[in-house]
Amino acid sequence: MAIPFILDTDTAQDDCVAILLGVLDELADLRAVTMVAGNVGFDQQTNNALMTLSVAGALGEVPVFLGCRRPMVREWVSAENVHGDGAGGLSMDITGVSTESEHAVDALLRLTHEEPGELNIVAIGPLTNIAMAVVKDPDFPARVKHLYIMGGSNNARGNITAAAEFNFYVDPDAAKIVFDAGFDITVVPWEPLTVRDAIFSRAQMAEIGAQENPVAQFFQRVCETTLEFDESVGIPGSSHPDSLTVAVMLHPELVVKSAAYRVDIEADSELTRGYSAMSWGIHGLKPNARVIEDVDAAGFFSYIKSMMATKTAPSRAIIGL
Ligand code: BDR
Ligand code: CA
C-alpha cells in the first residue's frame, strides 16, 4: 500500500528530485508540499516546486502550501552560491497557477488532525515549519506517524561551516525544538552518509540524462549547478540527500545500517551554530532518533535511474527544456 506523506521542502536541485519521487513512485502517496525558507529565494523555490510537479504531469494534483519565509529568530541564509536558482535556469509560465491560501503550518496541523497517526512528514529543508507547528500545538508530534529529516552530520564535517550542515545551520532554534518535541524521527545526515552513498558521478548523471523523456532531462538540468559546486569543494559528483530521505521512507530495504542516537542541536554558539551532536548510546542519554548510517549506494542509484525513466506528459511547457 502507498505510504501517505507530506513533503516539507526548500525546493532547489535535489528537493526537485524528492518531489519527483513523491509523484512517480507507486509506493508514494504525496498528500501535500509545504514550502519553507532555505536554499534560494522563497518565490523561486515555490516556482521550482510547481515546475517540478508540472514536469511529472501532476500540477494541480498535489496542493502546495506556503510556509515560513524566514527562520524562527534569525536572518535567512541563502545557498544560491551552491544551487543558483535551483532549477538549472528552467522556468514555467505560472499564470493562473495557484498555491493554497492556508499557511503551511496550519495545513500541517489540520492534515494531521484529519488523520491522526497516519501521515508521515519528510522534512528536507530547515525545520522552521515543523517547529512552528510544535509551538502552535504541542500535541502535533503525537499525531505524526514518523518524521524523516534530512539534516546534520553524524559527528562529522558540515557543509556550510566546518561544524554544520545547511538545514540545521539555517534554523538551529527550530531544529532544537523538533528534536526535543517527541516525534518518532529518522535522520539522513550529510556526512558521512550522503557524501559516501548518495553521490552520482558525471558518468552516472549522463546515464540518467540519456533516457529520452522530460523527467530525465529535467533531472540532469536541475542538478548541473550543484554538481559543479560539489566538484569545486572536492565532492566527486552530484549530491542527493533529499531524494535519499524520501527513498529511505519508501524503500527501507535500501537501509543497510541504522542505530538509535540522542541528537542535540547547538543553537547558542556562533562557531558551532547548527552542529548536531549525535550520541551513539554509550553516554547514558535517552535516544530521540534513528540515524541512518549506511545505505545500498548502488541500489539507490538504480532506484533513481528507474524513477527518472518514467514517461510523463508535463502539465505545462517547461521553458528551456
Ligand atoms: C541540504 O541543504 C540543501 O542545500 C539541500 O537541499 C539539502 O536539503 C544539504 O545540506
Ligand atoms: Ca533541501
XYZ file of N, CA, C and O in Angstrom, residues 33-223:
764
model
N 2.682 19.426 -0.467
C 4.026 20.001 -0.436
C 3.940 21.271 0.406
O 3.053 22.104 0.181
N 4.814 21.394 1.398
C 4.838 22.613 2.206
C 6.192 23.296 2.010
O 7.237 22.654 2.072
N 6.146 24.591 1.752
C 7.363 25.329 1.414
C 7.940 26.003 2.668
O 7.198 26.580 3.472
N 9.262 25.971 2.773
C 9.935 26.608 3.901
C 11.165 27.360 3.397
O 11.795 26.949 2.411
N 11.513 28.455 4.057
C 12.672 29.250 3.645
C 13.953 28.435 3.772
O 14.204 27.819 4.806
N 14.757 28.450 2.708
C 16.022 27.713 2.746
C 16.883 28.069 1.562
O 17.315 29.212 1.421
N 17.047 27.092 0.684
C 18.066 27.177 -0.366
C 18.130 28.476 -1.160
O 19.184 29.108 -1.266
N 17.022 28.833 -1.798
C 17.032 30.007 -2.682
C 15.837 30.885 -2.319
O 15.098 30.565 -1.387
N 15.641 32.008 -3.020
C 14.541 32.906 -2.664
C 13.217 32.153 -2.564
O 12.969 31.210 -3.312
N 12.370 32.588 -1.652
C 11.150 31.828 -1.347
C 10.264 31.665 -2.584
O 9.764 30.571 -2.865
N 10.063 32.745 -3.321
C 9.183 32.653 -4.501
C 9.812 31.773 -5.583
O 9.112 31.041 -6.280
N 11.126 31.856 -5.714
C 11.825 30.995 -6.678
C 11.635 29.520 -6.300
O 11.353 28.669 -7.151
N 11.777 29.220 -5.012
C 11.576 27.837 -4.540
C 10.183 27.343 -4.867
O 9.988 26.203 -5.296
N 9.196 28.235 -4.636
C 7.804 27.844 -4.897
C 7.616 27.555 -6.382
O 6.993 26.550 -6.759
N 8.171 28.438 -7.221
C 8.088 28.190 -8.669
C 8.776 26.881 -9.038
O 8.302 26.137 -9.898
N 9.908 26.613 -8.393
C 10.622 25.357 -8.668
C 9.751 24.146 -8.323
O 9.729 23.139 -9.046
N 9.041 24.241 -7.199
C 8.173 23.123 -6.788
C 7.025 22.945 -7.774
O 6.714 21.818 -8.189
N 6.415 24.052 -8.186
C 5.300 23.966 -9.137
C 5.791 23.408 -10.477
O 5.125 22.571 -11.100
N 6.963 23.872 -10.892
C 7.513 23.402 -12.164
C 7.813 21.900 -12.087
O 7.573 21.151 -13.044
N 8.321 21.453 -10.964
C 8.635 20.028 -10.805
C 7.367 19.178 -10.880
O 7.333 18.132 -11.541
N 6.322 19.645 -10.207
C 5.045 18.930 -10.290
C 4.565 18.887 -11.736
O 4.035 17.890 -12.217
N 4.791 19.990 -12.436
C 4.370 20.057 -13.837
C 5.129 19.053 -14.695
O 4.534 18.360 -15.532
N 6.438 18.970 -14.500
C 7.245 18.012 -15.279
C 6.713 16.590 -15.084
O 6.670 15.790 -16.014
N 6.289 16.310 -13.860
C 5.775 14.971 -13.558
C 4.326 14.802 -14.005
O 3.731 13.739 -13.803
N 3.748 15.854 -14.578
C 2.355 15.788 -15.032
C 1.357 15.878 -13.894
O 0.214 15.447 -14.024
N 1.774 16.457 -12.768
C 0.910 16.459 -11.582
C 0.581 17.861 -11.074
O 0.157 18.019 -9.929
N 0.760 18.871 -11.926
C 0.434 20.229 -11.478
C -1.057 20.310 -11.179
O -1.885 19.912 -12.000
N -1.383 20.823 -9.970
C -2.791 20.924 -9.581
C -3.295 19.686 -8.864
O -4.376 19.696 -8.278
N -2.507 18.616 -8.888
C -2.953 17.379 -8.213
C -2.451 17.288 -6.782
O -3.034 16.601 -5.957
N -1.323 17.946 -6.516
C -0.768 17.948 -5.152
C -0.814 19.387 -4.646
O -0.231 20.280 -5.272
N -1.515 19.651 -3.530
C -1.587 21.035 -3.045
C -0.234 21.532 -2.532
O 0.522 20.777 -1.913
N 0.058 22.789 -2.831
C 1.316 23.403 -2.382
C 0.961 24.523 -1.399
O 0.244 25.466 -1.746
N 1.455 24.395 -0.169
C 1.178 25.364 0.891
C 2.436 26.185 1.167
O 3.525 25.626 1.285
N 2.259 27.499 1.297
C 3.410 28.373 1.563
C 3.599 28.513 3.075
O 2.664 28.853 3.792
N 4.822 28.254 3.518
C 5.101 28.287 4.951
C 5.959 29.471 5.353
O 5.853 30.561 4.778
N 6.834 29.241 6.323
C 7.621 30.324 6.920
C 8.650 30.856 5.929
O 9.404 30.084 5.334
N 8.687 32.164 5.810
C 9.567 32.817 4.832
C 10.920 33.183 5.412
O 11.748 33.789 4.740
N 11.127 32.857 6.675
C 12.446 33.069 7.300
C 12.533 32.161 8.522
O 11.510 31.665 8.996
N 13.750 31.938 9.035
C 13.899 31.128 10.243
C 13.189 31.762 11.437
O 12.811 32.925 11.387
N 13.049 31.001 12.527
C 12.259 31.450 13.675
C 12.768 32.758 14.264
O 11.983 33.659 14.525
N 14.079 32.846 14.504
C 14.587 34.063 15.142
C 15.740 34.714 14.382
O 16.168 35.806 14.741
N 16.244 34.082 13.363
C 17.446 34.597 12.694
C 17.141 35.045 11.277
O 16.077 34.786 10.744
N 18.133 35.693 10.683
C 18.024 36.084 9.277
C 18.112 34.845 8.398
O 18.811 33.885 8.743
N 17.468 34.894 7.259
C 17.574 33.810 6.272
C 19.009 33.746 5.722
O 19.640 34.776 5.484
N 19.509 32.541 5.532
C 20.820 32.323 4.907
C 20.574 31.578 3.603
O 19.923 30.535 3.598
N 21.079 32.120 2.505
C 20.822 31.512 1.196
C 21.897 30.497 0.821
O 23.038 30.582 1.263
N 21.522 29.550 -0.034
C 22.501 28.625 -0.625
C 22.528 28.823 -2.140
O 22.772 27.873 -2.890
N 22.275 30.061 -2.572
C 22.272 30.329 -4.020
C 23.668 30.150 -4.615
O 23.796 29.853 -5.802
N 24.696 30.299 -3.788
C 26.060 30.048 -4.283
C 26.264 28.570 -4.625
O 27.103 28.219 -5.448
N 25.443 27.706 -4.016
C 25.525 26.257 -4.267
C 24.596 25.854 -5.409
O 24.972 25.072 -6.282
N 23.380 26.403 -5.391
C 22.316 25.890 -6.269
C 21.930 26.818 -7.417
O 21.095 26.435 -8.236
N 22.470 28.058 -7.465
C 21.970 29.008 -8.457
C 20.498 29.273 -8.185
O 20.108 29.519 -7.036
N 19.660 29.178 -9.220
C 18.214 29.329 -8.994
C 17.573 28.007 -8.561
O 16.367 27.938 -8.340
N 18.390 26.955 -8.489
C 17.879 25.652 -8.047
C 17.116 24.912 -9.120
O 16.592 23.816 -8.888
N 17.051 25.505 -10.309
C 16.238 24.917 -11.373
C 17.000 24.826 -12.681
O 16.396 24.629 -13.739
N 18.298 25.013 -12.635
C 19.112 24.901 -13.843
C 18.718 25.884 -14.926
O 18.915 25.611 -16.108
N 18.134 27.034 -14.511
C 17.739 28.046 -15.492
C 16.418 27.735 -16.191
O 15.962 28.517 -17.023
N 15.792 26.629 -15.838
C 14.496 26.286 -16.448
C 13.397 27.116 -15.790
O 13.517 27.523 -14.634
N 12.323 27.347 -16.510
C 11.210 28.085 -15.921
C 9.895 27.637 -16.543
O 9.879 26.850 -17.495
N 8.828 28.170 -15.971
C 7.493 27.800 -16.455
C 6.588 29.006 -16.267
O 6.713 29.728 -15.281
N 5.705 29.232 -17.198
C 4.714 30.301 -17.052
C 3.708 29.857 -15.986
O 3.023 28.846 -16.165
N 3.646 30.599 -14.874
C 2.751 30.155 -13.789
C 1.438 30.950 -13.765
O 0.689 30.890 -12.783
N 1.162 31.653 -14.855
C -0.100 32.391 -14.934
C -1.270 31.452 -14.648
O -1.388 30.381 -15.253
N -2.083 31.856 -13.684
C -3.281 31.062 -13.379
C -3.028 29.867 -12.471
O -3.975 29.184 -12.084
N -1.772 29.623 -12.134
C -1.482 28.511 -11.209
C -1.547 29.055 -9.787
O -0.894 30.052 -9.478
N -2.337 28.435 -8.932
C -2.411 28.980 -7.578
C -1.903 27.991 -6.537
O -2.060 26.772 -6.692
N -1.291 28.569 -5.522
C -0.933 27.782 -4.346
C -2.098 27.913 -3.357
O -3.012 28.713 -3.574
N -2.050 27.127 -2.294
C -3.153 27.153 -1.317
C -3.122 28.440 -0.506
O -2.049 29.008 -0.265
N -4.277 28.899 -0.055
C -4.310 30.124 0.753
C -3.978 29.828 2.226
O -3.526 30.699 2.956
N -4.172 28.599 2.659
C -3.871 28.221 4.050
C -2.359 28.192 4.267
O -1.616 27.697 3.406
N -1.904 28.712 5.398
C -0.466 28.681 5.698
C -0.013 27.235 5.910
O -0.768 26.412 6.457
N 1.215 26.931 5.519
C 1.734 25.559 5.626
C 1.678 25.030 7.062
O 1.391 23.840 7.274
N 1.972 25.878 8.034
C 1.960 25.401 9.425
C 0.541 24.984 9.816
O 0.335 23.934 10.450
N -0.451 25.771 9.402
C -1.842 25.414 9.698
C -2.254 24.153 8.946
O -3.011 23.326 9.465
N -1.733 24.013 7.728
C -2.052 22.810 6.950
C -1.470 21.564 7.629
O -2.129 20.521 7.697
N -0.243 21.671 8.141
C 0.366 20.540 8.851
C -0.501 20.139 10.053
O -0.748 18.948 10.302
N -0.961 21.156 10.776
C -1.788 20.868 11.956
C -3.123 20.261 11.542
O -3.575 19.261 12.109
N -3.759 20.845 10.538
C -5.084 20.362 10.104
C -5.003 18.945 9.517
O -5.790 18.059 9.885
N -4.062 18.736 8.624
C -3.993 17.422 7.954
C -3.728 16.302 8.960
O -4.279 15.200 8.834
N -2.905 16.590 9.964
C -2.635 15.548 10.969
C -3.799 15.391 11.951
O -3.922 14.354 12.600
N -4.647 16.413 12.054
C -5.885 16.266 12.842
C -6.871 15.384 12.110
O -7.571 14.573 12.714
N -6.894 15.546 10.776
C -7.848 14.775 9.975
C -7.498 13.289 9.951
O -8.363 12.443 9.844
N -6.190 12.987 10.036
C -5.759 11.582 10.005
C -4.690 11.343 11.074
O -3.522 11.106 10.748
N -5.070 11.405 12.334
C -4.061 11.267 13.393
C -3.321 9.935 13.331
O -3.941 8.895 13.161
N -1.999 10.015 13.404
C -1.175 8.802 13.422
C -0.978 8.156 12.064
O -0.350 7.103 11.959
N -1.499 8.767 11.009
C -1.440 8.135 9.686
C -0.397 8.753 8.758
O 0.134 8.090 7.877
N -0.142 10.040 8.919
C 0.698 10.748 7.946
C 2.147 10.834 8.393
O 2.449 11.151 9.543
N 3.038 10.572 7.444
C 4.477 10.799 7.666
C 4.811 12.199 7.162
O 4.132 12.730 6.277
N 5.869 12.750 7.699
C 6.394 14.008 7.161
C 7.856 13.770 6.771
O 8.619 13.159 7.537
N 8.212 14.228 5.589
C 9.613 14.196 5.168
C 10.066 15.645 5.079
O 9.564 16.416 4.255
N 10.988 16.027 5.948
C 11.438 17.424 6.040
C 12.837 17.522 5.445
O 13.797 16.993 6.013
N 12.936 18.208 4.302
C 14.213 18.255 3.583
C 14.730 19.688 3.433
O 15.491 19.983 2.509
N 14.285 20.542 4.330
C 14.791 21.916 4.400
C 15.005 22.271 5.858
O 14.911 21.401 6.737
N 15.278 23.536 6.153
C 15.325 23.955 7.553
C 14.007 23.593 8.247
O 12.945 23.551 7.597
N 14.067 23.354 9.563
C 12.908 22.770 10.252
C 11.918 23.807 10.787
O 11.119 23.512 11.685
N 11.910 24.986 10.202
C 11.093 26.094 10.704
C 9.602 25.759 10.751
O 8.941 26.000 11.776
N 9.043 25.251 9.661
C 7.594 24.948 9.654
C 7.247 23.896 10.703
O 6.220 24.003 11.384
N 8.093 22.880 10.794
C 7.800 21.779 11.722
C 7.851 22.294 13.162
O 6.980 21.985 13.986
N 8.863 23.116 13.463
C 8.974 23.665 14.820
C 7.827 24.625 15.122
O 7.293 24.634 16.238
N 7.446 25.423 14.147
C 6.338 26.355 14.374
C 5.039 25.590 14.649
O 4.225 26.019 15.478
N 4.872 24.465 13.989
C 3.678 23.645 14.245
C 3.706 23.112 15.682
O 2.669 23.057 16.357
N 4.907 22.751 16.158
C 5.048 22.281 17.546
C 4.733 23.414 18.520
O 4.036 23.225 19.528
N 5.233 24.618 18.201
C 4.999 25.773 19.084
C 3.503 26.070 19.161
O 2.956 26.357 20.220
N 2.836 25.972 18.000
C 1.396 26.256 17.967
C 0.582 25.177 18.659
O -0.442 25.441 19.259
N 1.034 23.925 18.529
C 0.255 22.811 19.071
C 1.200 21.704 19.532
O 1.649 20.877 18.734
N 1.504 21.667 20.845
C 2.444 20.664 21.367
C 1.982 19.227 21.150
O 2.783 18.292 21.287
N 0.698 19.019 20.799
C 0.224 17.658 20.527
C 0.511 17.214 19.093
O 0.250 16.071 18.729
N 1.012 18.139 18.283
C 1.289 17.831 16.879
C 2.191 16.591 16.718
O 1.862 15.685 15.934
N 3.322 16.488 17.447
C 4.200 15.318 17.240
C 3.474 13.987 17.436
O 3.746 13.022 16.709
N 2.548 13.934 18.365
C 1.841 12.669 18.639
C 0.927 12.274 17.483
O 0.552 11.104 17.356
N 0.580 13.236 16.635
C -0.316 12.923 15.506
C 0.443 12.552 14.229
O -0.155 12.141 13.239
N 1.777 12.753 14.254
C 2.592 12.449 13.072
C 3.079 11.008 13.184
O 3.615 10.601 14.217
N 2.880 10.236 12.133
C 3.303 8.828 12.206
C 4.816 8.741 12.365
O 5.330 8.083 13.279
N 5.540 9.381 11.456
C 7.004 9.351 11.529
C 7.551 10.590 10.831
O 7.008 11.005 9.816
N 8.581 11.159 11.374
C 9.210 12.347 10.788
C 10.592 11.955 10.267
O 11.468 11.526 11.038
N 10.769 12.083 8.963
C 12.060 11.811 8.317
C 12.737 13.153 8.074
O 12.149 14.033 7.441
N 13.950 13.293 8.555
C 14.646 14.584 8.466
C 15.941 14.427 7.689
O 16.755 13.544 7.995
N 16.158 15.292 6.699
C 17.491 15.408 6.099
C 18.177 16.561 6.825
O 17.742 17.715 6.725
N 19.258 16.238 7.522
C 19.977 17.309 8.176
C 21.084 16.817 9.067
O 21.131 15.646 9.453
N 22.006 17.716 9.374
C 23.094 17.428 10.295
C 24.157 16.532 9.692
O 24.075 16.098 8.537
N 25.174 16.300 10.476
C 26.216 15.335 10.157
C 26.424 14.476 11.388
O 26.250 14.942 12.518
N 26.756 13.212 11.135
C 26.906 12.268 12.239
C 28.318 12.393 12.811
O 29.218 11.634 12.461
N 28.477 13.395 13.693
C 29.777 13.653 14.322
C 30.868 13.797 13.261
O 31.960 13.253 13.408
N 30.541 14.519 12.220
C 31.455 14.653 11.091
C 31.377 16.073 10.539
O 30.711 16.934 11.110
N 32.041 16.299 9.377
C 32.081 17.633 8.780
C 30.705 18.150 8.408
O 29.831 17.394 8.006
N 30.576 19.475 8.485
C 29.390 20.103 7.939
C 29.601 20.399 6.473
O 30.533 19.911 5.837
N 28.699 21.256 5.909
C 28.948 21.733 4.554
C 28.937 23.257 4.477
O 29.764 23.845 3.806
N 28.041 23.900 5.244
C 28.046 25.373 5.175
C 29.098 25.959 6.105
O 29.636 27.029 5.856
N 29.411 25.267 7.189
C 30.579 25.581 8.028
C 31.258 24.254 8.352
O 30.702 23.186 8.068
N 32.410 24.359 8.979
C 33.106 23.124 9.359
C 32.231 22.279 10.276
O 32.254 21.051 10.232
N 31.416 22.955 11.085
C 30.648 22.240 12.103
C 29.239 21.874 11.670
O 28.640 20.971 12.255
N 28.687 22.592 10.691
C 27.236 22.458 10.488
C 26.833 22.187 9.044
O 27.405 22.723 8.100
N 25.814 21.375 8.958
C 25.109 21.117 7.682
C 24.090 22.238 7.484
O 23.528 22.760 8.457
N 23.776 22.560 6.228
C 22.960 23.727 5.893
C 21.598 23.766 6.602
O 21.235 24.786 7.196
N 20.798 22.704 6.507
C 19.422 22.765 7.033
C 19.397 23.086 8.526
O 18.541 23.848 8.991
N 20.316 22.496 9.287
C 20.333 22.765 10.727
C 20.984 24.120 11.018
O 20.638 24.791 11.989
N 21.936 24.528 10.179
C 22.601 25.821 10.375
C 21.613 26.963 10.187
O 21.606 27.928 10.952
N 20.780 26.868 9.152
C 19.880 27.982 8.832
C 18.910 28.245 9.980
O 18.674 29.397 10.339
N 18.338 27.185 10.548
C 17.417 27.404 11.671
C 17.701 26.420 12.812
O 16.949 25.478 13.060
N 18.794 26.668 13.537
C 19.150 25.751 14.628
C 18.127 25.775 15.759
O 17.912 24.747 16.425
N 17.477 26.925 15.946
C 16.474 27.024 17.020
C 15.300 26.092 16.721
O 14.776 25.411 17.609
N 14.903 26.063 15.453
C 13.821 25.160 15.043
C 14.254 23.704 15.195
O 13.494 22.865 15.702
N 15.473 23.400 14.750
C 15.946 22.011 14.839
C 15.959 21.542 16.291
O 15.574 20.405 16.607
N 16.377 22.428 17.187
C 16.438 22.078 18.616
C 15.035 21.752 19.134
O 14.826 20.761 19.825
N 14.074 22.588 18.769
C 12.689 22.345 19.197
C 12.199 21.000 18.666
O 11.588 20.207 19.393
N 12.476 20.724 17.424
C 11.953 19.499 16.796
C 12.539 18.250 17.457
O 11.809 17.291 17.754
N 13.846 18.252 17.734
C 14.448 17.051 18.334
C 14.023 16.863 19.788
O 14.148 15.763 20.319
N 13.514 17.922 20.406
C 13.050 17.805 21.797
C 11.545 17.587 21.901
O 11.003 17.545 23.007
N 10.850 17.477 20.744
C 9.380 17.552 20.778
C 8.684 16.213 20.950
O 7.472 16.172 21.182
N 9.408 15.110 20.809
C 8.770 13.804 20.999
C 8.307 13.111 19.733
O 7.525 12.158 19.795
N 8.763 13.565 18.564
C 8.448 12.856 17.314
C 9.178 11.518 17.268
O 10.247 11.355 17.877
N 8.650 10.581 16.472
C 9.440 9.420 16.035
C 10.242 9.904 14.838
O 9.662 10.265 13.814
N 11.576 9.921 14.970
C 12.408 10.587 13.960
C 13.407 9.624 13.323
O 14.030 8.811 14.015
N 13.561 9.762 12.009
C 14.687 9.153 11.307
C 15.495 10.275 10.671
O 14.914 11.180 10.056
N 16.809 10.251 10.824
C 17.678 11.291 10.277
C 18.549 10.723 9.163
O 19.198 9.684 9.327
N 18.562 11.439 8.052
C 19.509 11.159 6.970
C 20.547 12.275 7.005
O 20.255 13.409 6.625
N 21.743 12.010 7.503
C 22.745 13.069 7.649
C 23.546 13.321 6.374
O 23.560 12.504 5.461
N 24.206 14.467 6.370
C 25.085 14.819 5.248
C 26.336 13.947 5.255
O 26.597 13.193 4.337
N 27.135 14.046 6.302
C 28.356 13.240 6.444
C 28.166 12.203 7.550
O 27.522 12.508 8.547
N 28.692 11.016 7.429
C 29.373 10.538 6.229
C 28.415 9.983 5.168
O 28.830 9.708 4.043
N 27.135 9.816 5.539
C 26.225 9.032 4.691
C 26.073 9.566 3.268
O 26.365 8.867 2.290
N 25.576 10.812 3.155
C 25.273 11.329 1.814
C 26.519 11.380 0.949
O 26.509 10.967 -0.218
N 27.593 11.892 1.528
C 28.805 12.120 0.725
C 29.471 10.803 0.324
O 30.204 10.733 -0.646
N 29.132 9.731 1.011
C 29.678 8.413 0.634
C 28.711 7.625 -0.258
O 29.135 7.018 -1.233
N 27.410 7.676 0.082
C 26.456 6.743 -0.551
C 25.451 7.379 -1.498
O 24.687 6.665 -2.147
N 25.395 8.700 -1.570
C 24.371 9.343 -2.412
C 24.999 10.405 -3.302
O 24.466 11.511 -3.457
N 26.151 10.055 -3.875
C 26.842 10.927 -4.828
C 26.868 10.212 -6.169
O 27.322 9.075 -6.261
N 26.377 10.905 -7.203
C 26.379 10.315 -8.543
C 27.455 10.994 -9.379
O 27.507 12.224 -9.477
N 28.297 10.170 -9.993
C 29.381 10.698 -10.835
C 28.803 11.340 -12.097
O 27.631 11.128 -12.439
N 29.637 12.083 -12.813
C 29.186 12.672 -14.093
C 28.716 11.581 -15.045
O 27.736 11.759 -15.768
N 29.409 10.448 -15.043
C 29.002 9.349 -15.937
C 27.609 8.843 -15.547
O 26.762 8.569 -16.407
N 27.370 8.729 -14.254
C 26.049 8.264 -13.809
C 24.958 9.291 -14.142
O 23.848 8.932 -14.549
N 25.297 10.577 -13.974
C 24.318 11.635 -14.301
C 23.979 11.574 -15.789
O 22.816 11.713 -16.184
N 25.017 11.360 -16.616
C 24.785 11.292 -18.070
C 23.946 10.063 -18.416
O 23.096 10.100 -19.306
N 24.184 8.986 -17.690
C 23.414 7.745 -17.921
C 21.918 7.988 -17.658
O 21.064 7.556 -18.431
N 21.627 8.704 -16.600
C 20.215 9.021 -16.310
C 19.683 9.995 -17.355
O 18.599 9.802 -17.915
N 20.473 11.044 -17.643
C 20.016 12.093 -18.561
C 19.841 11.610 -19.986
O 19.112 12.233 -20.767
N 20.492 10.500 -20.328
C 20.392 9.982 -21.703
C 19.042 9.321 -21.966
O 18.695 9.023 -23.106
N 18.302 9.089 -20.897
C 16.974 8.492 -21.077
C 16.063 9.542 -21.717
O 15.987 10.675 -21.255
N 15.405 9.136 -22.816
C 14.663 10.109 -23.630
C 13.294 10.415 -23.061
O 12.285 9.901 -23.523
N 13.247 11.228 -22.044
C 11.940 11.688 -21.559
C 12.128 12.941 -20.704
O 13.237 13.221 -20.228
N 11.080 13.737 -20.518
C 11.202 15.031 -19.844
C 11.761 14.942 -18.426
O 12.559 15.785 -18.008
N 11.353 13.915 -17.684
C 11.796 13.802 -16.288
C 13.317 13.629 -16.219
O 13.996 14.272 -15.408
N 13.860 12.781 -17.081
C 15.299 12.516 -17.058
C 16.093 13.757 -17.444
O 17.114 14.095 -16.810
N 15.603 14.468 -18.456
C 16.337 15.673 -18.872
C 16.225 16.794 -17.831
O 17.175 17.510 -17.557
N 15.049 16.888 -17.223
C 14.844 17.854 -16.139
C 15.794 17.540 -14.977
O 16.454 18.430 -14.438
N 15.859 16.271 -14.611
C 16.751 15.826 -13.530
C 18.181 16.308 -13.781
O 18.819 16.912 -12.919
N 18.679 16.039 -14.984
C 20.072 16.390 -15.267
C 20.271 17.907 -15.209
O 21.258 18.397 -14.664
N 19.302 18.652 -15.771
C 19.442 20.116 -15.789
C 19.397 20.728 -14.390
O 20.217 21.591 -14.056
N 18.458 20.316 -13.549
C 18.339 20.960 -12.239
C 19.510 20.610 -11.326
O 19.778 21.321 -10.372
N 20.209 19.529 -11.646
C 21.341 19.120 -10.796
C 22.676 19.702 -11.258
O 23.676 19.609 -10.518
